[in-house]
Amino acid sequence: MHRKTQALLTANNWYRYAIVISSALSFITCLFIPLQSIAATNAKGVEITFLLDGVLSDQSIAKSTATQNNLWARIKQGYGIPNISSKHTAKFEIFYTKHPEYVARMISRSQKYLFYVVEEVEKRGMPTEIALLPMIESAYNPTAYSRSHAAGIWQFVPTTGKYFGLEQNWWSDNRRNVTAATKAALDYLQKLHNMFGSWDLALAAYNAGEGTVGRAIALNKHAGLPTDYQNLKLPRETTEYVPKLQAVENMVTHPEQYGLHITAIPNQAYFTEITPPFQIDAKVTAKLAEISDEEFGLLNPSYKRPVIASINNTHKILLPVANVNTFKSNLASYEKPLTNWSVYNAKRGENITSIANKFNIASSEFRKINSLPKSKRLTKPLKLLIPLNANENKINIAQLINQQTHIERLKRKKNKHVKHKIKDGETLSAIARKYGTNTKALMKINRLKSSKIKIDQIIKVNIKRSKTKTRTKRI
């Protein structure tokens, strides 16, 4: 027995020595391989160790052998949120089990973005469950748009997006910008974690707002009740929010227990950032990178127009790592115009269909590109994007954005929001009559499924401003 043990220990020591020697050789090899040669092999599909614009960190290079080629293993190693025991978790586990095709689509979409999100989460020392959060927010769909006007993989509503620096204008919506929105979401989550002291409460506040969670905590404190997440009285969606994330964590950690197959994702970057020319068409960019228009759109969903440009002439786009050198090489030898769009100064009263016909573009496409209303004629002079014509002006991004900002400001002036607190005996129809609107409009603006309302419930009411000026009455 003693000899067997001694032999086993000797074998284990040799195994340890072998690992140490292997690791040392790998380290020495990395020191002598020029970075440029590694970048060249990356484009051919060999394991990636860095990105052109520094998207990869030194942290990722130092990962253990177990996680080098498997992003899921890396995510599992970084779990840090305590497991939650809830009946709601089982509900979502059953849903995922019954809908393997939904899970497959979600995992497939995440492959483009998950590595980047994990990198950003780990840089901040946050638990890696946070990288799974877009699965319950948007199923990792960068073009997702909710009834409450939330957009992108992190589902920022307009006001919160603006607060965290995500610009939204006629030209682009950075709530859909994968890198910018990820940084904003992690900023927000860290702020909420500092406020509430636990990740489950921070997640609840991300879903319902810090005010909702703060009030729920205050009510429980006043009543002498526990103030942890599971004991708070929160909206149904928020009560199920953390259990839903737990269900996703369980599913990707032990897919075999749910009869699911989770596709392996390489532990390497899918995309990198590059600085494109001042103005370039999305289609031209995709062509030069030798990727599909759909692929380009999924990596750059924040752009709302067919031209990639910005006010300050400096902007970034995302391209697959393997296609960056192809793009640069093709761009260097490309002799045709980089953009096929120009600006047309349309006059008030011009027929929209006539303008489209004039420049050989379908009326429906013309309206979509310029976000035009359904009316036949323009009610005011506008600068519109049109197919390139040598006689027309070059695109002035600032003018186009400022024009749309002015239009939106006029719309806000035309309508005003007020908040109404429901009193005992009030009905939705009575409130509608009071404010000169209708029940259907109130249900729409407040996303109500029925006309039933509760005492102390607060609803929004749209009031149209009067066009007539109030005259001062002489006494």
XYZ file of C-alpha atoms in Angstrom, residues 10-331:
322
model
C 6.180 10.342 -7.884
C 3.924 10.213 -10.941
C 1.988 13.277 -9.762
C 5.268 15.186 -9.245
C 6.374 14.395 -12.818
C 2.954 15.549 -14.049
C 3.361 18.849 -12.186
C 6.886 19.323 -13.579
C 5.581 18.662 -17.083
C 2.888 21.347 -16.692
C 5.429 23.880 -15.359
C 7.891 23.170 -18.218
C 5.086 23.357 -20.806
C 3.820 26.677 -19.410
C 7.352 28.130 -19.351
C 7.976 27.116 -22.974
C 4.638 28.683 -23.995
C 5.543 31.911 -22.197
C 9.023 32.092 -23.791
C 7.488 31.405 -27.229
C 5.029 34.286 -26.776
C 7.927 36.628 -25.906
C 9.710 35.956 -29.191
C 6.751 35.922 -31.572
C 6.235 39.430 -33.032
C 2.763 40.846 -32.507
C 2.435 41.608 -36.225
C 2.875 37.950 -37.148
C 0.226 36.939 -34.612
C -2.181 39.445 -36.146
C -1.564 38.002 -39.596
C -2.372 34.505 -38.485
C -5.524 35.717 -36.742
C -7.109 36.591 -40.086
C -6.633 32.968 -41.109
C -8.472 31.618 -38.092
C -5.664 30.799 -35.682
C -6.285 31.510 -31.975
C -6.528 35.286 -31.321
C -4.431 36.876 -28.590
C -4.951 40.603 -29.286
C -7.030 43.099 -31.250
C -6.035 45.996 -33.475
C -7.566 48.713 -31.296
C -6.778 47.073 -27.965
C -10.174 45.495 -27.301
C -8.517 42.432 -25.764
C -6.898 42.908 -22.368
C -3.832 41.298 -20.807
C -6.286 39.611 -18.448
C -7.672 37.447 -21.251
C -4.197 36.261 -22.315
C -3.496 35.015 -18.794
C -6.546 32.717 -18.634
C -5.992 29.088 -17.574
C -5.725 26.284 -20.108
C -9.218 25.080 -19.191
C -10.808 28.284 -20.513
C -8.527 29.110 -23.463
C -10.896 27.732 -26.074
C -14.223 27.768 -24.231
C -15.932 31.018 -23.288
C -18.627 29.183 -21.301
C -15.977 27.681 -19.012
C -14.537 31.147 -18.443
C -17.982 32.527 -17.601
C -18.646 29.695 -15.127
C -15.363 30.421 -13.339
C -16.429 34.014 -12.737
C -19.851 33.430 -11.154
C -20.285 35.576 -8.044
C -23.999 36.218 -7.462
C -25.501 33.921 -4.783
C -27.968 31.387 -6.231
C -31.596 32.211 -5.620
C -34.219 29.616 -4.726
C -37.556 30.607 -6.247
C -40.590 28.986 -7.853
C -40.169 31.467 -10.708
C -36.814 29.939 -11.654
C -38.482 26.599 -12.385
C -41.071 28.384 -14.534
C -38.383 29.780 -16.859
C -36.383 26.550 -16.850
C -39.484 24.782 -18.160
C -39.911 27.473 -20.825
C -36.339 27.060 -22.089
C -36.643 23.276 -22.038
C -39.814 23.434 -24.149
C -38.330 25.939 -26.605
C -34.864 24.668 -27.617
C -35.096 26.560 -30.928
C -35.446 29.857 -29.011
C -32.405 28.992 -26.901
C -30.435 28.076 -30.038
C -31.240 31.446 -31.687
C -30.306 33.345 -28.534
C -26.981 31.526 -28.142
C -26.230 31.933 -31.848
C -26.789 35.707 -31.670
C -24.677 36.024 -28.523
C -21.601 34.532 -30.212
C -20.767 37.870 -31.846
C -20.944 39.915 -28.630
C -20.472 37.682 -25.576
C -16.661 37.692 -25.507
C -16.579 41.494 -25.534
C -19.174 41.725 -22.745
C -17.308 39.172 -20.589
C -14.082 41.151 -21.088
C -15.729 44.381 -19.944
C -17.409 42.684 -16.960
C -14.132 41.122 -15.790
C -12.211 44.397 -16.189
C -14.520 45.883 -13.552
C -14.369 42.884 -11.212
C -18.078 42.209 -11.668
C -19.616 38.702 -11.505
C -19.829 37.083 -14.940
C -23.548 36.360 -14.555
C -23.905 40.008 -15.635
C -22.721 38.971 -19.115
C -25.811 36.731 -19.333
C -28.181 39.625 -18.549
C -28.778 40.592 -22.234
C -30.224 37.095 -22.692
C -33.198 38.021 -20.519
C -33.285 41.633 -21.669
C -33.201 41.162 -25.441
C -32.128 37.555 -26.158
C -28.911 39.260 -27.350
C -30.775 40.888 -30.234
C -29.073 44.253 -30.975
C -32.124 45.535 -32.868
C -34.630 44.610 -30.143
C -37.184 47.355 -29.455
C -39.827 47.117 -26.737
C -43.253 48.678 -26.236
C -41.693 50.987 -23.647
C -39.255 52.201 -26.363
C -36.264 50.357 -24.866
C -33.609 49.481 -27.448
C -30.487 47.365 -27.937
C -29.103 44.298 -26.188
C -29.264 46.111 -22.819
C -32.733 47.618 -23.468
C -32.094 51.224 -22.492
C -35.145 53.499 -22.516
C -34.451 56.917 -24.120
C -34.094 58.950 -20.905
C -31.786 56.479 -19.126
C -29.739 56.104 -22.292
C -29.213 59.864 -22.533
C -28.304 60.040 -18.833
C -25.512 57.513 -19.434
C -24.226 59.266 -22.547
C -25.898 57.203 -25.273
C -26.670 59.786 -27.960
C -29.891 59.335 -29.926
C -30.561 61.410 -33.010
C -31.778 61.213 -36.586
C -28.460 59.712 -37.692
C -27.830 57.051 -35.060
C -29.070 55.535 -31.806
C -26.207 54.527 -29.536
C -28.497 52.467 -27.331
C -27.995 49.914 -30.123
C -24.225 50.456 -30.214
C -22.938 47.206 -28.687
C -19.729 48.604 -27.165
C -21.117 51.971 -25.999
C -24.302 50.453 -24.542
C -22.344 47.713 -22.748
C -20.150 50.278 -21.017
C -23.214 52.367 -20.106
C -25.087 49.330 -18.751
C -22.141 48.284 -16.593
C -21.789 51.868 -15.308
C -25.463 51.804 -14.355
C -25.272 48.384 -12.698
C -22.217 49.381 -10.671
C -24.009 52.537 -9.551
C -27.033 50.470 -8.477
C -24.830 47.942 -6.666
C -23.204 50.776 -4.721
C -26.664 52.108 -3.848
C -28.269 48.866 -2.662
C -25.288 46.732 -1.593
C -26.293 43.487 -3.316
C -26.465 42.276 -6.896
C -30.027 40.965 -6.708
C -31.310 44.383 -5.592
C -29.129 46.090 -8.205
C -30.625 43.866 -10.901
C -34.138 44.557 -9.628
C -33.441 48.289 -9.820
C -32.035 47.896 -13.354
C -35.385 46.393 -14.326
C -37.810 48.597 -12.384
C -35.778 51.697 -11.518
C -34.001 52.635 -8.308
C -37.031 54.620 -7.134
C -39.309 51.566 -7.232
C -36.833 49.396 -5.306
C -36.015 52.188 -2.860
C -39.703 52.718 -2.037
C -40.248 48.970 -1.586
C -37.330 48.822 0.870
C -38.659 51.851 2.776
C -42.127 50.277 3.072
C -40.701 47.031 4.458
C -38.490 48.909 6.913
C -41.487 50.878 8.141
C -43.466 47.644 8.583
C -40.574 45.892 10.342
C -40.172 43.376 7.494
C -36.987 42.024 5.841
C -35.619 44.225 3.072
C -33.906 41.585 0.923
C -34.959 41.085 -2.708
C -37.291 38.126 -2.176
C -39.230 39.843 0.609
C -39.925 43.079 -1.248
C -43.256 43.860 -2.870
C -42.184 44.596 -6.441
C -43.875 44.559 -9.867
C -44.384 41.041 -11.202
C -41.766 41.397 -13.936
C -39.197 42.558 -11.369
C -40.092 39.755 -8.936
C -39.341 37.280 -11.728
C -36.288 39.124 -13.080
C -33.506 37.638 -10.922
C -35.050 34.109 -10.975
C -35.110 34.367 -14.774
C -31.392 35.202 -14.822
C -30.834 32.254 -12.460
C -32.666 29.997 -14.932
C -30.381 31.174 -17.760
C -27.318 30.572 -15.573
C -28.540 27.059 -14.736
C -29.250 26.347 -18.396
C -25.810 27.346 -19.703
C -24.030 25.702 -16.745
C -25.793 22.330 -16.945
C -27.542 22.175 -20.349
C -27.686 18.376 -20.272
C -30.023 18.531 -17.268
C -32.555 20.378 -19.426
C -32.098 18.318 -22.570
C -30.426 21.281 -24.308
C -27.317 21.604 -26.433
C -25.385 24.833 -25.891
C -23.058 25.593 -28.787
C -19.439 26.115 -27.743
C -18.147 29.681 -28.171
C -14.405 30.258 -28.666
C -12.760 32.302 -25.924
C -11.593 34.932 -28.384
C -12.838 38.188 -29.834
C -15.263 38.074 -32.733
C -14.955 41.750 -33.678
C -12.689 44.742 -33.330
C -13.125 48.503 -33.735
C -11.642 50.399 -36.673
C -11.829 54.008 -37.816
C -13.450 54.157 -41.283
C -13.190 56.995 -43.827
C -15.025 60.262 -43.092
C -18.144 59.163 -45.043
C -18.756 55.700 -46.439
C -21.866 53.721 -47.352
C -22.778 50.749 -45.172
C -23.081 48.596 -48.298
C -19.657 49.690 -49.566
C -18.105 48.927 -46.167
C -19.602 45.441 -46.151
C -18.432 44.864 -49.709
C -14.852 45.947 -48.947
C -14.778 43.762 -45.813
C -16.251 40.882 -47.836
C -19.082 40.308 -45.378
C -22.841 40.371 -45.916
C -24.944 43.498 -45.387
C -26.746 41.624 -42.607
C -23.471 40.838 -40.810
C -22.405 44.474 -40.996
C -25.796 45.589 -39.679
C -25.639 43.200 -36.717
C -22.235 44.545 -35.712
C -23.208 48.191 -36.324
C -26.935 48.410 -35.520
C -26.746 51.952 -34.146
C -26.594 53.539 -37.619
C -30.068 54.418 -38.908
C -29.085 55.703 -42.360
C -27.372 54.066 -45.342
C -24.273 56.259 -44.869
C -21.763 55.798 -42.048
C -20.762 59.267 -40.825
C -20.770 61.548 -37.797
C -20.826 65.242 -36.903
C -17.208 65.457 -35.706
C -15.866 63.338 -38.590
C -14.443 60.722 -36.204
C -16.351 57.531 -35.618
C -15.791 53.824 -35.144
C -17.278 50.760 -36.761
C -17.049 47.098 -35.796
C -15.802 44.428 -38.197
C -15.048 40.733 -37.691
C -11.384 40.361 -36.682
C -10.798 37.990 -39.590
C -11.994 40.617 -42.119
C -10.141 43.739 -40.997
C -7.056 43.234 -43.173
C -9.330 42.398 -46.114
C -11.214 45.670 -45.606
C -8.029 47.743 -45.397
C -6.515 46.090 -48.459
C -9.671 46.482 -50.569
C -10.168 50.075 -49.402
